[in-house]
Amino acid sequence: MIPSNPYLSLSPRVREALEAGRPVIALESTIISHGMPYPQNVETALACEKCARDNGAEPATIAILGGKLCAGLTEDQIDHLGREGTRVTKASRRDLPILCARGMDGATTVAATMIVAAMAGIRVFATGGIGGVHRGAEKTMDISADLQELAHTPVAVVCAGAKAILDLKLTLEYLETLGVPVLGYGTQELPCFYTPHSGLKVDYRVDTPKELAAILRAQRALGFQGGMLITNPIPEEYAMPKDVIDGAIEQALREADQQGVHGKEITPFLLARVCELTGGDSLESNIHLVLNNVALASRIAAAL
Ligand code: PSU
Ligand code: MN
């Protein structure tokens, strides 16, 4: 049975799939409103939904609409989030009570999407990249709420690693402290979003959706409440040249610093600048890696 919550609103398709015990995966909406430009954001969100269905899972794109925590959106709702873009509040854990009480819209981050997925009983979630420990966090204390959520909320997140806009080494240390397993799908190396290579190691390499499902079941059987990070490298043919992407990231970080961008604005600022600086090439890679993650998440959900 799906637990009832006055703020939770499931689409008919998602409700039916969950009640029938069919595979369902969660998808986030900050990537739509704050992570990509219009109209590619809407096209990608719809392509993700199609990709999930092609791989045997019902997609539950998650967002806050009129104060309701929605799992499963219509095309019109996705289009609304894409067109409105950054006018939609970027919503992480701390934002949910206010947006619900005020009847507002919110584009859910990885953290907020995990919360809603867990409420609905969805165990697997696909996205592009998670938030993490920012470079310079020893001074700014900018550490994404995504990491704390991974510690507490029982949803497995499939991503292409984390972007080099973050301090990946510190992000792994933080996840270790929180007890979050970091797995590499078919690799020992932590993928670095636009490239498969970070030079850092994941905790374990896992080669099949079936084994990933077994690990998730064991985590549950142990009574652990936390999530899991499944990192899935971008396919080589879509990867960016390392020097190009590193150069763009360095420049975007310098500009953010000069312009005093901070807090929840920093991630969207860096994503948009990197896209501009690479002439849209990074967006192309971004779209392919997200679809690759959706396909894997769907296969894991099916194996569960
Ligand atoms: N990293 C990306 N693309 C994204 C995000 C992160 O490569 O779209 C988004 C995700 O929604 C993530 C959020 O949860 O940014 C993290 O924001 P913050 O660092 O402010 O917690
Ligand atoms: Mn932050």
PDB file of N, CA and C and ligand atoms in Angstrom, residues 28 30-31 35 90 108-111 129-131 134 144-146 163 193 264 267 271, ligand 1:
ATOM      1  N   GLU A  28      14.128  13.730 -11.455  1.00  0.00           N
ATOM      2  CA  GLU A  28      14.052  15.022 -10.750  1.00  0.00           C
ATOM      3  C   GLU A  28      13.658  16.169 -11.681  1.00  0.00           C
ATOM      4  N   THR A  30      14.815  19.718 -10.843  1.00  0.00           N
ATOM      5  CA  THR A  30      15.748  20.859 -10.859  1.00  0.00           C
ATOM      6  C   THR A  30      16.530  20.844 -12.162  1.00  0.00           C
ATOM      7  N   ILE A  31      16.832  19.644 -12.640  1.00  0.00           N
ATOM      8  CA  ILE A  31      17.549  19.520 -13.918  1.00  0.00           C
ATOM      9  C   ILE A  31      16.733  20.160 -15.051  1.00  0.00           C
ATOM     10  N   GLY A  35      18.767  23.230 -14.620  1.00  0.00           N
ATOM     11  CA  GLY A  35      19.967  22.521 -15.068  1.00  0.00           C
ATOM     12  C   GLY A  35      20.230  22.590 -16.561  1.00  0.00           C
ATOM     13  N   LYS A  90      13.977  26.568  -6.795  1.00  0.00           N
ATOM     14  CA  LYS A  90      14.777  25.351  -6.660  1.00  0.00           C
ATOM     15  C   LYS A  90      14.536  24.816  -5.257  1.00  0.00           C
ATOM     16  N   THR A 108      12.367  20.088  -7.878  1.00  0.00           N
ATOM     17  CA  THR A 108      13.019  19.331  -6.805  1.00  0.00           C
ATOM     18  C   THR A 108      14.452  18.920  -7.149  1.00  0.00           C
ATOM     19  N   THR A 109      15.355  19.167  -6.195  1.00  0.00           N
ATOM     20  CA  THR A 109      16.743  18.718  -6.311  1.00  0.00           C
ATOM     21  C   THR A 109      16.786  17.212  -6.071  1.00  0.00           C
ATOM     22  N   VAL A 110      17.981  16.666  -6.126  1.00  0.00           N
ATOM     23  CA  VAL A 110      18.147  15.242  -5.806  1.00  0.00           C
ATOM     24  C   VAL A 110      17.608  14.968  -4.406  1.00  0.00           C
ATOM     25  N   ALA A 111      17.941  15.818  -3.441  1.00  0.00           N
ATOM     26  CA  ALA A 111      17.480  15.593  -2.060  1.00  0.00           C
ATOM     27  C   ALA A 111      15.956  15.576  -1.988  1.00  0.00           C
ATOM     28  N   GLY A 129      23.780  14.450 -12.414  1.00  0.00           N
ATOM     29  CA  GLY A 129      24.816  14.517 -11.381  1.00  0.00           C
ATOM     30  C   GLY A 129      24.211  14.959 -10.067  1.00  0.00           C
ATOM     31  N   ILE A 130      24.807  14.531  -8.965  1.00  0.00           N
ATOM     32  CA  ILE A 130      24.322  14.966  -7.649  1.00  0.00           C
ATOM     33  C   ILE A 130      25.090  16.207  -7.203  1.00  0.00           C
ATOM     34  N   GLY A 131      24.545  16.893  -6.222  1.00  0.00           N
ATOM     35  CA  GLY A 131      25.286  17.946  -5.551  1.00  0.00           C
ATOM     36  C   GLY A 131      26.305  17.312  -4.613  1.00  0.00           C
ATOM     37  N   HIS A 134      31.449  21.432  -2.367  1.00  0.00           N
ATOM     38  CA  HIS A 134      32.000  22.385  -3.334  1.00  0.00           C
ATOM     39  C   HIS A 134      33.479  22.634  -3.073  1.00  0.00           C
ATOM     40  N   SER A 144      26.265  20.219  -0.436  1.00  0.00           N
ATOM     41  CA  SER A 144      24.866  20.021  -0.854  1.00  0.00           C
ATOM     42  C   SER A 144      24.090  19.167   0.136  1.00  0.00           C
ATOM     43  N   ALA A 145      22.833  19.543   0.329  1.00  0.00           N
ATOM     44  CA  ALA A 145      21.916  18.741   1.157  1.00  0.00           C
ATOM     45  C   ALA A 145      21.673  17.363   0.538  1.00  0.00           C
ATOM     46  N   ASP A 146      22.033  17.188  -0.737  1.00  0.00           N
ATOM     47  CA  ASP A 146      21.893  15.870  -1.375  1.00  0.00           C
ATOM     48  C   ASP A 146      22.658  14.800  -0.584  1.00  0.00           C
ATOM     49  N   LYS A 163      30.019  16.421 -10.944  1.00  0.00           N
ATOM     50  CA  LYS A 163      30.767  17.317 -11.827  1.00  0.00           C
ATOM     51  C   LYS A 163      32.030  17.803 -11.160  1.00  0.00           C
ATOM     52  N   PHE A 193      31.150  12.861 -14.567  1.00  0.00           N
ATOM     53  CA  PHE A 193      30.084  13.491 -15.317  1.00  0.00           C
ATOM     54  C   PHE A 193      30.368  13.528 -16.814  1.00  0.00           C
ATOM     55  N   LYS A 264      22.402  28.569  -3.115  1.00  0.00           N
ATOM     56  CA  LYS A 264      21.717  27.675  -4.058  1.00  0.00           C
ATOM     57  C   LYS A 264      21.866  28.126  -5.506  1.00  0.00           C
ATOM     58  N   THR A 267      25.282  26.282  -8.192  1.00  0.00           N
ATOM     59  CA  THR A 267      25.251  25.131  -9.109  1.00  0.00           C
ATOM     60  C   THR A 267      24.601  25.508 -10.448  1.00  0.00           C
ATOM     61  N   LEU A 271      26.531  25.466 -14.126  1.00  0.00           N
ATOM     62  CA  LEU A 271      26.035  24.598 -15.207  1.00  0.00           C
ATOM     63  C   LEU A 271      25.777  25.422 -16.470  1.00  0.00           C
TER      64      LEU A 271
HETATM   65  N1  PSU B   1      24.578  18.694 -10.845  1.00  0.00           N
HETATM   66  C1  PSU B   1      24.400  18.616 -12.160  1.00  0.00           C
HETATM   67  N2  PSU B   1      23.197  18.964 -12.698  1.00  0.00           N
HETATM   68  C2  PSU B   1      22.161  19.393 -11.925  1.00  0.00           C
HETATM   69  C3  PSU B   1      22.360  19.457 -10.506  1.00  0.00           C
HETATM   70  C4  PSU B   1      23.576  19.106 -10.012  1.00  0.00           C
HETATM   71  O1  PSU B   1      25.310  18.235 -12.854  1.00  0.00           O
HETATM   72  O2  PSU B   1      21.087  19.723 -12.450  1.00  0.00           O
HETATM   73  C5  PSU B   1      21.213  19.880  -9.627  1.00  0.00           C
HETATM   74  C6  PSU B   1      20.560  18.637  -8.976  1.00  0.00           C
HETATM   75  O3  PSU B   1      19.167  18.845  -8.898  1.00  0.00           O
HETATM   76  C7  PSU B   1      21.160  18.641  -7.586  1.00  0.00           C
HETATM   77  C8  PSU B   1      21.288  20.109  -7.327  1.00  0.00           C
HETATM   78  O4  PSU B   1      20.367  17.999  -6.622  1.00  0.00           O
HETATM   79  O5  PSU B   1      21.689  20.681  -8.565  1.00  0.00           O
HETATM   80  C9  PSU B   1      22.294  20.402  -6.240  1.00  0.00           C
HETATM   81  O6  PSU B   1      22.196  21.741  -5.872  1.00  0.00           O
HETATM   82  P1  PSU B   1      22.962  22.249  -4.554  1.00  0.00           P
HETATM   83  O7  PSU B   1      24.416  22.043  -4.866  1.00  0.00           O
HETATM   84  O8  PSU B   1      22.559  23.686  -4.434  1.00  0.00           O
HETATM   85  O9  PSU B   1      22.486  21.369  -3.427  1.00  0.00           O
END
